[in-house]
JSON list of C-alpha atoms in Angstrom, two decimals:
[
{"chain": "A", "resi": 6, "resn": "ASP", "atom": "CA", "xyz": [123.55, 51.94, 120.63]},
{"chain": "A", "resi": 7, "resn": "GLN", "atom": "CA", "xyz": [122.58, 48.36, 120.95]},
{"chain": "A", "resi": 8, "resn": "ALA", "atom": "CA", "xyz": [121.22, 48.76, 124.12]},
{"chain": "A", "resi": 9, "resn": "MET", "atom": "CA", "xyz": [118.94, 51.68, 122.86]},
{"chain": "A", "resi": 10, "resn": "LYS", "atom": "CA", "xyz": [117.71, 49.27, 119.89]},
{"chain": "A", "resi": 11, "resn": "MET", "atom": "CA", "xyz": [116.95, 46.34, 122.22]},
{"chain": "A", "resi": 12, "resn": "MET", "atom": "CA", "xyz": [114.76, 48.87, 124.43]},
{"chain": "A", "resi": 13, "resn": "LEU", "atom": "CA", "xyz": [112.92, 50.42, 121.47]},
{"chain": "A", "resi": 14, "resn": "ARG", "atom": "CA", "xyz": [112.32, 46.82, 120.35]},
{"chain": "A", "resi": 15, "resn": "LYS", "atom": "CA", "xyz": [110.79, 46.00, 123.40]},
{"chain": "A", "resi": 16, "resn": "GLU", "atom": "CA", "xyz": [108.76, 49.00, 123.54]},
{"chain": "A", "resi": 17, "resn": "PHE", "atom": "CA", "xyz": [107.35, 48.27, 120.07]},
{"chain": "A", "resi": 18, "resn": "HIS", "atom": "CA", "xyz": [106.64, 44.71, 120.46]},
{"chain": "A", "resi": 19, "resn": "TYR", "atom": "CA", "xyz": [104.88, 45.92, 123.95]},
{"chain": "A", "resi": 20, "resn": "GLU", "atom": "CA", "xyz": [102.45, 48.52, 121.62]},
{"chain": "A", "resi": 21, "resn": "ASP", "atom": "CA", "xyz": [102.25, 45.90, 118.73]},
{"chain": "A", "resi": 22, "resn": "PRO", "atom": "CA", "xyz": [102.52, 42.28, 119.88]},
{"chain": "A", "resi": 23, "resn": "LEU", "atom": "CA", "xyz": [101.64, 40.87, 116.22]},
{"chain": "A", "resi": 24, "resn": "ALA", "atom": "CA", "xyz": [103.75, 43.15, 114.25]},
{"chain": "A", "resi": 25, "resn": "SER", "atom": "CA", "xyz": [105.99, 41.18, 112.15]},
{"chain": "A", "resi": 26, "resn": "GLU", "atom": "CA", "xyz": [109.83, 40.98, 112.49]},
{"chain": "A", "resi": 27, "resn": "ALA", "atom": "CA", "xyz": [110.64, 43.48, 109.52]},
{"chain": "A", "resi": 28, "resn": "ARG", "atom": "CA", "xyz": [107.88, 46.02, 110.69]},
{"chain": "A", "resi": 29, "resn": "ILE", "atom": "CA", "xyz": [109.31, 45.88, 114.11]},
{"chain": "A", "resi": 30, "resn": "GLU", "atom": "CA", "xyz": [113.07, 46.55, 112.47]},
{"chain": "A", "resi": 31, "resn": "ALA", "atom": "CA", "xyz": [111.45, 49.23, 110.26]},
{"chain": "A", "resi": 32, "resn": "VAL", "atom": "CA", "xyz": [109.95, 50.93, 113.48]},
{"chain": "A", "resi": 33, "resn": "VAL", "atom": "CA", "xyz": [113.05, 50.47, 115.55]},
{"chain": "A", "resi": 34, "resn": "HIS", "atom": "CA", "xyz": [115.34, 52.17, 112.82]},
{"chain": "A", "resi": 35, "resn": "LYS", "atom": "CA", "xyz": [112.93, 54.92, 112.44]},
{"chain": "A", "resi": 36, "resn": "ARG", "atom": "CA", "xyz": [112.68, 55.77, 115.93]},
{"chain": "A", "resi": 37, "resn": "LEU", "atom": "CA", "xyz": [116.42, 55.43, 116.68]},
{"chain": "A", "resi": 38, "resn": "ILE", "atom": "CA", "xyz": [117.26, 57.97, 113.74]},
{"chain": "A", "resi": 39, "resn": "GLU", "atom": "CA", "xyz": [114.38, 60.01, 115.38]},
{"chain": "A", "resi": 40, "resn": "GLN", "atom": "CA", "xyz": [116.10, 60.17, 118.70]},
{"chain": "A", "resi": 41, "resn": "LYS", "atom": "CA", "xyz": [119.34, 60.71, 117.44]},
{"chain": "A", "resi": 42, "resn": "ARG", "atom": "CA", "xyz": [118.28, 63.69, 115.60]},
{"chain": "A", "resi": 43, "resn": "ALA", "atom": "CA", "xyz": [116.92, 64.93, 118.86]},
{"chain": "A", "resi": 44, "resn": "GLU", "atom": "CA", "xyz": [119.85, 64.44, 120.85]},
{"chain": "A", "resi": 45, "resn": "LYS", "atom": "CA", "xyz": [121.74, 66.56, 117.85]},
{"chain": "A", "resi": 46, "resn": "ALA", "atom": "CA", "xyz": [119.55, 69.31, 118.04]},
{"chain": "A", "resi": 47, "resn": "THR", "atom": "CA", "xyz": [119.81, 69.63, 121.77]},
{"chain": "A", "resi": 48, "resn": "ALA", "atom": "CA", "xyz": [123.45, 69.42, 121.86]},
{"chain": "A", "resi": 49, "resn": "TYR", "atom": "CA", "xyz": [123.53, 72.34, 119.54]},
{"chain": "A", "resi": 50, "resn": "ASP", "atom": "CA", "xyz": [121.27, 74.56, 121.09]},
{"chain": "A", "resi": 51, "resn": "PRO", "atom": "CA", "xyz": [120.14, 73.23, 124.51]},
{"chain": "A", "resi": 52, "resn": "ASP", "atom": "CA", "xyz": [117.49, 75.77, 125.23]},
{"chain": "A", "resi": 53, "resn": "ILE", "atom": "CA", "xyz": [115.30, 74.02, 122.36]},
{"chain": "A", "resi": 54, "resn": "GLN", "atom": "CA", "xyz": [112.73, 71.55, 123.49]},
{"chain": "A", "resi": 55, "resn": "GLU", "atom": "CA", "xyz": [111.14, 71.22, 120.32]},
{"chain": "A", "resi": 56, "resn": "THR", "atom": "CA", "xyz": [110.64, 74.01, 117.82]},
{"chain": "A", "resi": 57, "resn": "ARG", "atom": "CA", "xyz": [108.19, 73.88, 115.08]},
{"chain": "A", "resi": 58, "resn": "LYS", "atom": "CA", "xyz": [108.45, 76.36, 112.81]},
{"chain": "A", "resi": 59, "resn": "LYS", "atom": "CA", "xyz": [105.01, 77.85, 111.46]},
{"chain": "A", "resi": 60, "resn": "PRO", "atom": "CA", "xyz": [104.66, 80.02, 107.96]},
{"chain": "A", "resi": 61, "resn": "ASP", "atom": "CA", "xyz": [104.10, 83.50, 108.34]},
{"chain": "A", "resi": 62, "resn": "MET", "atom": "CA", "xyz": [100.85, 83.91, 106.97]},
{"chain": "A", "resi": 63, "resn": "SER", "atom": "CA", "xyz": [100.39, 87.73, 107.38]},
{"chain": "A", "resi": 64, "resn": "LYS", "atom": "CA", "xyz": [102.28, 87.85, 104.30]},
{"chain": "A", "resi": 65, "resn": "THR", "atom": "CA", "xyz": [100.43, 85.36, 102.01]},
{"chain": "A", "resi": 66, "resn": "LEU", "atom": "CA", "xyz": [97.30, 85.94, 103.12]},
{"chain": "A", "resi": 67, "resn": "ILE", "atom": "CA", "xyz": [96.83, 89.55, 102.75]},
{"chain": "A", "resi": 68, "resn": "SER", "atom": "CA", "xyz": [93.25, 90.73, 102.08]},
{"chain": "A", "resi": 69, "resn": "VAL", "atom": "CA", "xyz": [92.69, 93.47, 99.48]},
{"chain": "A", "resi": 70, "resn": "LYS", "atom": "CA", "xyz": [89.10, 93.37, 99.40]},
{"chain": "A", "resi": 71, "resn": "LYS", "atom": "CA", "xyz": [87.77, 97.09, 98.13]},
{"chain": "A", "resi": 72, "resn": "LYS", "atom": "CA", "xyz": [84.14, 98.65, 99.36]},
{"chain": "A", "resi": 73, "resn": "VAL", "atom": "CA", "xyz": [82.46, 99.96, 95.90]},
{"chain": "A", "resi": 74, "resn": "TYR", "atom": "CA", "xyz": [79.71, 102.15, 95.92]},
{"chain": "A", "resi": 75, "resn": "HIS", "atom": "CA", "xyz": [77.10, 102.52, 93.09]},
{"chain": "A", "resi": 76, "resn": "HIS", "atom": "CA", "xyz": [73.18, 103.13, 92.35]},
{"chain": "A", "resi": 77, "resn": "ASN", "atom": "CA", "xyz": [71.24, 100.57, 90.92]},
{"chain": "A", "resi": 78, "resn": "GLY", "atom": "CA", "xyz": [68.68, 102.80, 90.05]},
{"chain": "A", "resi": 79, "resn": "ALA", "atom": "CA", "xyz": [68.40, 105.68, 87.21]},
{"chain": "A", "resi": 80, "resn": "TRP", "atom": "CA", "xyz": [69.33, 109.08, 86.92]},
{"chain": "A", "resi": 81, "resn": "THR", "atom": "CA", "xyz": [66.09, 110.59, 86.02]},
{"chain": "A", "resi": 82, "resn": "HIS", "atom": "CA", "xyz": [63.72, 113.71, 86.54]},
{"chain": "A", "resi": 83, "resn": "SER", "atom": "CA", "xyz": [61.85, 113.13, 89.89]},
{"chain": "A", "resi": 84, "resn": "ASN", "atom": "CA", "xyz": [58.24, 114.38, 90.18]},
{"chain": "A", "resi": 85, "resn": "ILE", "atom": "CA", "xyz": [58.36, 114.71, 93.90]},
{"chain": "A", "resi": 86, "resn": "GLU", "atom": "CA", "xyz": [61.73, 116.34, 93.80]},
{"chain": "A", "resi": 87, "resn": "GLY", "atom": "CA", "xyz": [60.93, 118.71, 91.09]},
{"chain": "A", "resi": 88, "resn": "CYS", "atom": "CA", "xyz": [64.40, 117.86, 89.97]},
{"chain": "A", "resi": 89, "resn": "HIS", "atom": "CA", "xyz": [67.00, 115.15, 88.66]},
{"chain": "A", "resi": 90, "resn": "ALA", "atom": "CA", "xyz": [67.49, 112.22, 91.47]},
{"chain": "A", "resi": 91, "resn": "TRP", "atom": "CA", "xyz": [68.60, 109.01, 91.54]},
{"chain": "A", "resi": 92, "resn": "SER", "atom": "CA", "xyz": [65.23, 106.46, 91.33]},
{"chain": "A", "resi": 93, "resn": "CYS", "atom": "CA", "xyz": [66.89, 104.05, 94.31]},
{"chain": "A", "resi": 94, "resn": "CYS", "atom": "CA", "xyz": [67.56, 106.61, 96.79]},
{"chain": "A", "resi": 95, "resn": "MET", "atom": "CA", "xyz": [66.12, 109.93, 95.64]},
{"chain": "A", "resi": 96, "resn": "ASN", "atom": "CA", "xyz": [69.54, 111.55, 95.92]},
{"chain": "A", "resi": 97, "resn": "THR", "atom": "CA", "xyz": [69.74, 114.72, 94.19]},
{"chain": "A", "resi": 98, "resn": "LYS", "atom": "CA", "xyz": [73.50, 114.73, 93.43]},
{"chain": "A", "resi": 99, "resn": "LYS", "atom": "CA", "xyz": [74.74, 112.76, 90.54]},
{"chain": "A", "resi": 100, "resn": "ASP", "atom": "CA", "xyz": [78.06, 112.11, 91.72]},
{"chain": "A", "resi": 101, "resn": "SER", "atom": "CA", "xyz": [77.24, 110.73, 95.07]},
{"chain": "A", "resi": 102, "resn": "GLN", "atom": "CA", "xyz": [78.76, 107.94, 96.58]},
{"chain": "A", "resi": 103, "resn": "GLY", "atom": "CA", "xyz": [76.02, 105.40, 95.74]},
{"chain": "A", "resi": 104, "resn": "CYS", "atom": "CA", "xyz": [73.27, 103.70, 98.04]},
{"chain": "A", "resi": 105, "resn": "VAL", "atom": "CA", "xyz": [74.27, 99.78, 97.25]},
{"chain": "A", "resi": 106, "resn": "LEU", "atom": "CA", "xyz": [77.60, 98.31, 98.71]},
{"chain": "A", "resi": 107, "resn": "GLN", "atom": "CA", "xyz": [79.44, 95.88, 97.06]},
{"chain": "A", "resi": 108, "resn": "ILE", "atom": "CA", "xyz": [82.61, 94.12, 98.65]},
{"chain": "A", "resi": 109, "resn": "VAL", "atom": "CA", "xyz": [85.17, 93.20, 95.39]},
{"chain": "A", "resi": 110, "resn": "ASP", "atom": "CA", "xyz": [88.04, 90.85, 96.01]},
{"chain": "A", "resi": 111, "resn": "PRO", "atom": "CA", "xyz": [90.40, 91.11, 93.16]},
{"chain": "A", "resi": 112, "resn": "ASN", "atom": "CA", "xyz": [92.04, 87.87, 94.38]},
{"chain": "A", "resi": 113, "resn": "ARG", "atom": "CA", "xyz": [88.65, 85.99, 94.21]},
{"chain": "A", "resi": 114, "resn": "TRP", "atom": "CA", "xyz": [88.67, 83.14, 91.46]},
{"chain": "A", "resi": 115, "resn": "ASN", "atom": "CA", "xyz": [86.13, 83.56, 88.90]},
{"chain": "A", "resi": 116, "resn": "LEU", "atom": "CA", "xyz": [84.59, 80.11, 87.93]},
{"chain": "A", "resi": 117, "resn": "ALA", "atom": "CA", "xyz": [81.91, 81.83, 85.75]},
{"chain": "A", "resi": 118, "resn": "SER", "atom": "CA", "xyz": [83.81, 81.20, 82.42]},
{"chain": "A", "resi": 119, "resn": "TYR", "atom": "CA", "xyz": [86.96, 79.42, 81.19]},
{"chain": "A", "resi": 120, "resn": "ASN", "atom": "CA", "xyz": [87.90, 82.75, 79.59]},
{"chain": "A", "resi": 121, "resn": "ASN", "atom": "CA", "xyz": [88.72, 84.63, 82.71]}
]
């Protein structure tokens, strides 16, 4: 343990020759603890080189965007078609899908007012 401490002290003194004694002791202590943890982990499972667990973002970042179609015109009588039609796309079916696409994200933040 003392030999490892002296080796770490020499390494850090080479990296930062102007460091104070307190800083050297703190860094050596930290590196010694890190090495002991790494040794304990490899002793527990020798196949582990270095494991880094990343969160599964597929569970938290689920996209629930919806496509909503609507007409931006008016349902009026058209002289061109001779019947009722939408003024925006001239579609003669009142319950048609719509000619304007709007993508709606219900999880989006609404910053327009304090009440929503």
